[in-house]
Every structure is written in structure tokens, then in C-alpha cells.
Short mmCIF file of C-alpha atoms in Angstrom, two decimals:
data_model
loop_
_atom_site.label_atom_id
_atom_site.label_comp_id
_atom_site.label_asym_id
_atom_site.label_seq_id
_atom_site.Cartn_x
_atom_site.Cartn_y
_atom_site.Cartn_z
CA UNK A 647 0.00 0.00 0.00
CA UNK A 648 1.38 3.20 -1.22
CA UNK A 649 0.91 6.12 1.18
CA UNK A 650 2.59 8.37 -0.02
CA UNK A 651 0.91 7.99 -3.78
CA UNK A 652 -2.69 8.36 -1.60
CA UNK A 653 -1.63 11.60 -0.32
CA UNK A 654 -0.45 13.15 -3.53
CA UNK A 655 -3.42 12.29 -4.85
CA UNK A 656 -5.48 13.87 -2.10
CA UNK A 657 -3.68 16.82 -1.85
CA UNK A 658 -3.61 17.57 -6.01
CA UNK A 659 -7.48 17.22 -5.49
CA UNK A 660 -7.13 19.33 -2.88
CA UNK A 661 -5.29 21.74 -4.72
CA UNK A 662 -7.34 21.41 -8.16
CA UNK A 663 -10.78 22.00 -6.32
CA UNK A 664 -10.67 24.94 -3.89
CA UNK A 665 -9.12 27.01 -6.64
CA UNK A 666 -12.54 26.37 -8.46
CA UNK A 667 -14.75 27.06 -5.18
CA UNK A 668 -13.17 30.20 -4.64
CA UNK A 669 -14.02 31.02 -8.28
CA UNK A 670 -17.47 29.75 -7.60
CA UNK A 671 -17.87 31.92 -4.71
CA UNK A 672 -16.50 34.88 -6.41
CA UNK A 673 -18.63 34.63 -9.71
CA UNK A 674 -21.43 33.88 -7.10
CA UNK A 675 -20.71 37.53 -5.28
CA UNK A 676 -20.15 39.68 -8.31
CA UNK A 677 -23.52 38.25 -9.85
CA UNK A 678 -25.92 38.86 -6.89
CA UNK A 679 -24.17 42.34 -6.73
CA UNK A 680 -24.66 43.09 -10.47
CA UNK A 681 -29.00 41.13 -10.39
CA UNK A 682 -29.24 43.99 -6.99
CA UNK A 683 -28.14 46.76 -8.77
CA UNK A 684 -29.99 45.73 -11.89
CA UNK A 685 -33.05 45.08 -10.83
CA UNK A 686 -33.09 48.73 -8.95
CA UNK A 687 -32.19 50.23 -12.13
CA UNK A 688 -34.99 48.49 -13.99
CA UNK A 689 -37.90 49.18 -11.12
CA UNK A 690 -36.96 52.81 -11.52
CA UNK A 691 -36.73 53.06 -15.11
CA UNK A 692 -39.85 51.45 -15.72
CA UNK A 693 -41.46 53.26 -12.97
CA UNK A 694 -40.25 56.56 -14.33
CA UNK A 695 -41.72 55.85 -18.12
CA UNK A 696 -45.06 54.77 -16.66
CA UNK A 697 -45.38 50.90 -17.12
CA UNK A 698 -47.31 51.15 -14.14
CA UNK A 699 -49.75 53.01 -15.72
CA UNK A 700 -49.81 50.55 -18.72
CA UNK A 701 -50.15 47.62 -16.71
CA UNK A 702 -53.11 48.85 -14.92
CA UNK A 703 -54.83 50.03 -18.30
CA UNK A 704 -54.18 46.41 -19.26
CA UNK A 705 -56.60 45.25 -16.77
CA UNK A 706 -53.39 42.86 -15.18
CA UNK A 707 -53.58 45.24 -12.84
CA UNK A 708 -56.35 44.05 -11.15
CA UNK A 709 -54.18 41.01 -10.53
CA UNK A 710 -51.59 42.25 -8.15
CA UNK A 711 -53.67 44.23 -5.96
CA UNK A 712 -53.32 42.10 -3.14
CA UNK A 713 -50.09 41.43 -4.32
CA UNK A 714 -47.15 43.24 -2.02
CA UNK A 715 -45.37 44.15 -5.48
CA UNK A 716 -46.49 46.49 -8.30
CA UNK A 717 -45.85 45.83 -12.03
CA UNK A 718 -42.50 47.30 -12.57
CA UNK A 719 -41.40 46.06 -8.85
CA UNK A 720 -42.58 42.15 -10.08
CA UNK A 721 -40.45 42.73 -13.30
CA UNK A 722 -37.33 43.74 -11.23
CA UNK A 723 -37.89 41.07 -9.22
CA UNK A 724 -37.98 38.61 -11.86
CA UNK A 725 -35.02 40.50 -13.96
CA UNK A 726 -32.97 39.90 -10.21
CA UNK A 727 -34.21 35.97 -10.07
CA UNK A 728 -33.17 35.37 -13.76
CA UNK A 729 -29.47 37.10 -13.66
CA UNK A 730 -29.41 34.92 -10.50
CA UNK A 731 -29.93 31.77 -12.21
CA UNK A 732 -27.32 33.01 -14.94
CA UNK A 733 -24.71 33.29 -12.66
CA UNK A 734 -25.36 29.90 -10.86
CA UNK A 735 -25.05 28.31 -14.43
CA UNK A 736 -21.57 30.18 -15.03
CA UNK A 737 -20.77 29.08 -11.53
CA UNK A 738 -21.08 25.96 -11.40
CA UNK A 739 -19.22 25.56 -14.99
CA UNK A 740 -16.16 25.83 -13.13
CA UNK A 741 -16.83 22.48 -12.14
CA UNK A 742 -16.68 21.20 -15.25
CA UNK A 743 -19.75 19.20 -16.82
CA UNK A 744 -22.50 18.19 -13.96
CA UNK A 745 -26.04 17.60 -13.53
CA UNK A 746 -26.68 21.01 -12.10
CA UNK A 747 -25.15 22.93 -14.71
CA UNK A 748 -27.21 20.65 -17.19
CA UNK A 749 -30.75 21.76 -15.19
CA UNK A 750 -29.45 25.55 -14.88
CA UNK A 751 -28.44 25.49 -18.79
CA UNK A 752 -32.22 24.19 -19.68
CA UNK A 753 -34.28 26.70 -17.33
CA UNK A 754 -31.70 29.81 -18.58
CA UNK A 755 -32.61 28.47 -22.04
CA UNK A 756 -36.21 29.45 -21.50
CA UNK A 757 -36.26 32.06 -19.72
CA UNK A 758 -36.28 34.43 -22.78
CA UNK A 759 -39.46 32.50 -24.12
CA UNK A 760 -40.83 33.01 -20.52
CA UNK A 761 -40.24 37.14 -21.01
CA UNK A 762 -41.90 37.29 -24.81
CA UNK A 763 -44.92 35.19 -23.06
CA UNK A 764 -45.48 37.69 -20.45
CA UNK A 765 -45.10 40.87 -23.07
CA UNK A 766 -47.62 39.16 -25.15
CA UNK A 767 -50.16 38.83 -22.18
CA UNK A 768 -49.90 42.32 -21.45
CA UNK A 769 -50.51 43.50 -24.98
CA UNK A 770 -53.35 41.41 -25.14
CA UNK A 771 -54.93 42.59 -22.07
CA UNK A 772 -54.57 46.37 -23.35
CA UNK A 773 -56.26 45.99 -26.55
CA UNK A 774 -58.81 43.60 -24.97
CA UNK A 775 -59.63 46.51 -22.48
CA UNK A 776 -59.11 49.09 -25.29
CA UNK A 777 -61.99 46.64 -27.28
CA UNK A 778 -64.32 47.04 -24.42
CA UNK A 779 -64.08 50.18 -23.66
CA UNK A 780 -64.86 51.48 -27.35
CA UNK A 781 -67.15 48.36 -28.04
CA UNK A 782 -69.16 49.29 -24.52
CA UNK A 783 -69.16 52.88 -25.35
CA UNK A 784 -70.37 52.61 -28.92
CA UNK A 785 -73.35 50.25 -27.81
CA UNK A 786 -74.26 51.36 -24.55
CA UNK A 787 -77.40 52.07 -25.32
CA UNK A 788 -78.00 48.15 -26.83
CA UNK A 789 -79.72 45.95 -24.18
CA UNK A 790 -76.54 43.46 -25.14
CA UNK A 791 -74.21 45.94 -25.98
CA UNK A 792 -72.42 45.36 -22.77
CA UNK A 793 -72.53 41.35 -23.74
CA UNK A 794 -70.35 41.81 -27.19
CA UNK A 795 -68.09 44.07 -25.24
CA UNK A 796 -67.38 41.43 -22.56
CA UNK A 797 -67.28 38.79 -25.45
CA UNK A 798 -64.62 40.57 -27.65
CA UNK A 799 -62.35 41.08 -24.55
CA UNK A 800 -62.48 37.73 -23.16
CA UNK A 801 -62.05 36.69 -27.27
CA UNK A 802 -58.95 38.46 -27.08
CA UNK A 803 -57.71 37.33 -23.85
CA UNK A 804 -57.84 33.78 -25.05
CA UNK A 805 -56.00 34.45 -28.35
CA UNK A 806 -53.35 36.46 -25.86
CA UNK A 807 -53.22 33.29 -23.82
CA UNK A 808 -53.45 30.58 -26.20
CA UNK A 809 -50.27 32.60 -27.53
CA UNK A 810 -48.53 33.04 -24.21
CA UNK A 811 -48.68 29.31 -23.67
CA UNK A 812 -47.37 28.42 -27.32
CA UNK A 813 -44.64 30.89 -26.49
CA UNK A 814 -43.55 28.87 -23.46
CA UNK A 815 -44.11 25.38 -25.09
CA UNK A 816 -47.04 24.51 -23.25
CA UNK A 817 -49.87 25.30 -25.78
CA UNK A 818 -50.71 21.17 -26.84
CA UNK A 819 -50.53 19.87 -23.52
CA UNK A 820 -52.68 22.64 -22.21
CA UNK A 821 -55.08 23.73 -24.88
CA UNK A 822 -55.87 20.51 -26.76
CA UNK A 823 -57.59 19.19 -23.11
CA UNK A 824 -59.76 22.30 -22.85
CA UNK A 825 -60.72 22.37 -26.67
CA UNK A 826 -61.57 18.73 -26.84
CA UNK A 827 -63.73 19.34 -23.20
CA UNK A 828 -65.35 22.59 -24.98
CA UNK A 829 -66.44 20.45 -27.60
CA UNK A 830 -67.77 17.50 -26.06
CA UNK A 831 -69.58 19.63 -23.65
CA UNK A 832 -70.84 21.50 -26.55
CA UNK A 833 -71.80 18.13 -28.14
CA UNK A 834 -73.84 16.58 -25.03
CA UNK A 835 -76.09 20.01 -24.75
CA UNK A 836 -76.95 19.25 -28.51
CA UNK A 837 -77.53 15.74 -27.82
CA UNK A 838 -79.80 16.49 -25.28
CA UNK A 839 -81.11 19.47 -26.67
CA UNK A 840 -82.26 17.45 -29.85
CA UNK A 841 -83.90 14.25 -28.18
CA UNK A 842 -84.89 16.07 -25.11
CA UNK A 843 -87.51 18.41 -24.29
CA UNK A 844 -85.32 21.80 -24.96
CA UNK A 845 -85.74 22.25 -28.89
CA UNK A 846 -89.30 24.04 -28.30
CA UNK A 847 -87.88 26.37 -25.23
CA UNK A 848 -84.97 27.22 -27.43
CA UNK A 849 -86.47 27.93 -30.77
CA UNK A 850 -88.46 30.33 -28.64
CA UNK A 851 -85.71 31.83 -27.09
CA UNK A 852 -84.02 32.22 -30.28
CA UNK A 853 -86.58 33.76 -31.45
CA UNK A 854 -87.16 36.06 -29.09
CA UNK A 855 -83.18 37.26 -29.26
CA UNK A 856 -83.56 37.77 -32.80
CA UNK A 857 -86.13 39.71 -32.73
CA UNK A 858 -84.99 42.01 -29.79
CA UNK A 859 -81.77 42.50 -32.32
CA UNK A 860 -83.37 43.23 -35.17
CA UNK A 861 -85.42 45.97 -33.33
CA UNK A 862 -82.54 47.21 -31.82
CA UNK A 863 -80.20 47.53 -35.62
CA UNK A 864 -81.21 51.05 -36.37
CA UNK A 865 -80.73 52.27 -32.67
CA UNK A 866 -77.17 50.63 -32.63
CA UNK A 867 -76.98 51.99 -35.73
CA UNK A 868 -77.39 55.61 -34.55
CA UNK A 869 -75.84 54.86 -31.20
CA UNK A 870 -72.88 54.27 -33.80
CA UNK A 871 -73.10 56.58 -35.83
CA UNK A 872 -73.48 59.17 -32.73
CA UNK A 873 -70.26 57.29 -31.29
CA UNK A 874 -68.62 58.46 -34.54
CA UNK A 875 -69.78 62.35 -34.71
CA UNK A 876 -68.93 62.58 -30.81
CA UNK A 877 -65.45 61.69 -31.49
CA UNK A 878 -65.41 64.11 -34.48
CA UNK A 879 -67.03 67.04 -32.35
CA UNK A 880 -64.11 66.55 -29.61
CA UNK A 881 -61.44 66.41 -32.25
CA UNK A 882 -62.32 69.57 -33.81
CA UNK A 883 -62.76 71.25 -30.29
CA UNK A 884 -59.18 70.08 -29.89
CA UNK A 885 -57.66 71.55 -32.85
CA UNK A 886 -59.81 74.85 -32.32
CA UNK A 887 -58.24 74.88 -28.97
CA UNK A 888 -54.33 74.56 -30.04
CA UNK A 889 -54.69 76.83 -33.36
CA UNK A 890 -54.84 80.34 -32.15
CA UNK A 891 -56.33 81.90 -35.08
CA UNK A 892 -58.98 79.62 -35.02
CA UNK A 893 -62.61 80.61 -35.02
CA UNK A 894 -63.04 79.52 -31.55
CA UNK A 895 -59.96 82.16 -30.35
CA UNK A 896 -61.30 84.70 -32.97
CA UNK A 897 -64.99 84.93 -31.28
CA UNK A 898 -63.25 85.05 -28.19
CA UNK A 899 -61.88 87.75 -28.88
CA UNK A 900 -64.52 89.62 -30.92
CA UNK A 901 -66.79 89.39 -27.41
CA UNK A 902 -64.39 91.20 -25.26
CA UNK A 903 -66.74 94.05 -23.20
CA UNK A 904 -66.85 97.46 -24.25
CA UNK A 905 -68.09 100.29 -23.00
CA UNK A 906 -70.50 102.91 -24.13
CA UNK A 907 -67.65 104.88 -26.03
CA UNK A 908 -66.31 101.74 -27.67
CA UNK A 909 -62.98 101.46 -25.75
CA UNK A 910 -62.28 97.96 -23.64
CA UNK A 911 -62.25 97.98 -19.94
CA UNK A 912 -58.59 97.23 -20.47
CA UNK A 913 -58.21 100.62 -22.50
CA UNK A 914 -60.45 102.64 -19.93
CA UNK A 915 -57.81 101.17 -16.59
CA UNK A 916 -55.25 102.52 -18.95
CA UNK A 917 -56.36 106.11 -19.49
CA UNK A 918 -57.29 106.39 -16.01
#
């Protein structure tokens, strides 16, 4: 038994490994300091240009109100968690090839599909709010009016979704299971429907709907059409309003109070 050949061997180990932990620690130091001082760069930045404001317009907002952290905080955060994970994957390639660096390399890998998913589901909640707001406001005074608007948003939100998730990689295993249960729910409410006692209370119902609509197309149509000179009305007040030779500034100033003699009051302060 060779003694002596064991404890070269231990101490070149020795020797090969704790240069590579200090490195680990090191690159493990530097990158929390650099994810801290990132992250507070990006929660001010974003607060400063109002993604706040966006986010809440979005209707996500309504999300993290019992939530401790506001948009831009929750993207810091996550910015912080992800530079994080980087530097435990450069870390722990000073070790050489492992099963850690393997799992790191992987979740790094998709963490920029992870970002574009949660951009696209904030887009999608702005125009879906946009939708209902200007959906809503044209047919507000539509007995379903309110209905379509509520539709086309939560139409939107799915597409947003449906998107998100095929971002991610999750789309198949997620949406096929809900579109095949969507269907055969739809299909056992027509089975019954049909050789049950609900074709007569439908047809009626259906009837009834169609009717109310087709009363109600020339009063959306106006509602519409009033929608549409409103927004005209309020654009020309605006331009009237910047433009000061505009007729709006020009009968301003034609009505300014004279007195009997024809001077201004500004003119008579000024003689006097």
C-alpha cells in the first residue's frame, strides 16, 4: 500500500478543487451584486416611463392588488431571479460538466421564451380593455351591448393566452384538453337538446333574441353613428383649442366688453 501515492493524490485534489470554489464563490458575489443593482435600475426606469400606468390600463392590474409588489417592482424582481440563475449556471461551470449545470443550462434556455410570453399577455390585455371600452361605449345604449363588449375582450384574452402558452411550449398539452372538453360539452347540450324536451324552449328563445336585435339595428346603428360624430365634435374642439387663429380664439376675442364709447375695460384702466 502506497501512502505516499494516496496523499499526492489527495492533496492535487485538494489543490485542483478549492481554486474552483473560490471562483465559484467569487462569480457567485459579483452576480448577486450586479442582479441587486440591476433590478433597482430596472424598477426605476420602468417606474419613471409609466409601465405602471400601462399595466393597470391592461386590466393585469387588477391582478396584483393584493399582491405586495407592483408591475415594474414584479419585473425587477424577476429581472434579479433570472441574472441569479445566470450566474449559478456560469458558476457551477467551473466544475466542469455536472447535472446542475445541465438543469441551470435548460431553465436559462427558457427564460427568454418566458419574457416574450409575459409581453404578449400584457398587450393582449390592453387591446382587450381598449376593445371594451370602445365596443361598450359605442353600444351602450343596446340591451346586449355590454354582452359583445365582454365577449370581444375575453375573445382576445384567449388568443393572448393561447399565444402566451405556445410561447412557453405549453400550448398542446394545455389547450388541446380544454378544446376537446369545450367540444364535447358542446356536443352533449346538442344531444340532449335534440332528443330532449329543450328544442321548443330554445327555438323560442331564439326567437325572441332575434327579434330584440333586429329591433334594436337602427338604434345601434345611430348609437354608432353618434359614437362616430362625438369623437369628431371633440377632435375639432381640440384643434380649435391649439390653433390660435382659429374661429373659436377669434370669437373670443370679438366678445371682449366694451363700453359705451367703444374702448375695452382694459383701454379705460389705462387712461385712467
Amino acid at each position: 500500500m502506497n501512502i505516499s501515492q494516496g496523499l499526492t493524490d489527495v492533496w492535487r485534489q485538494i489543490a485542483t478543487f478549492v481554486p474552483r470554489l473560490i471562483a465559484f464563490l467569487a462569480i457567485l458575489l459579483i452576480g448577486w451584486l450586479v442582479a441587486r443593482l440591476i433590478a433597482k435600475a430596472t424598477d426605476k426606469i420602468l417606474e419613471r416611463v409609466g409601465f405602471d400606468r400601462v399595466v393597470e390600463r391592461s386590466g393585469v392590474g387588477r391582478m396584483l392588488q393584493r399582491s405586495r409588489y407592483d408591475a415594474s417592482s414584479l419585473i425587477a424582481k424577476l429581472l434579479f431571479y433570472a441574472i441569479v440563475l445566470i450566474t449559478l449556471q456560469i458558476a457551477f461551470s467551473v466544475f466542469g460538466p455536472n447535472p446542475v449545470s445541465a438543469l441551470l443550462n435548460g431553465v436559462v434556455a427558457w427564460l427568454p421564451q418566458a419574457a416574450v410570453a409575459i409581453v404578449i399577455v400584457v398587450v393582449a390585455g390592453a387591446i382587450a380593455t381598449a376593445v371594451k371600452d370602445i365596443v361598450g361605449s359605442a353600444l351602450a345604449g343596446l340591451s346586449y351591448g355590454r354582452w359583445l363588449a365582454t365577449g370581444a375582450a375575453v375573445f382576445i384574452w384567449a388568443l393572448g393566452i393561447i399565444a402566451a402558452l405556445n410561447q412557453i411550449g405549453v400550448a398542446t398539452t394545455v389547450t388541446t384538453p380544454v378544446l376537446i372538453t369545450v367540444l364535447a360539452t358542446a356536443g352533449a347540450i346538442a344531444a340532449i337538446g335534440i332528443g330532449g324536451g329543450l328544442i321548443q324552449p330554445m327555438q323560442q328563445r331564439w326567437q325572441r333574441w332575434l327579434g330584440r336585435i333586429e329591433q334594436e339595428a337602427p338604434q345601434a346603428r345611430a348609437q354608432a353613428a353618434a359614437y362616430q360624430r362625438g369623437r369628431a365634435d371633440a377632435a375639432r374642439q381640440l384643434a380649435e383649442t391649439a390653433d390660435p387663429s382659429g374661429p373659436l380664439h377669434a370669437s373670443s376675442v370679438g366678445n371682449v366688453p366694451r363700453t359705451a364709447s367703444g374702448s375695452t375695460a382694459s383701454e379705460v384702466h389705462r387712461r385712467s
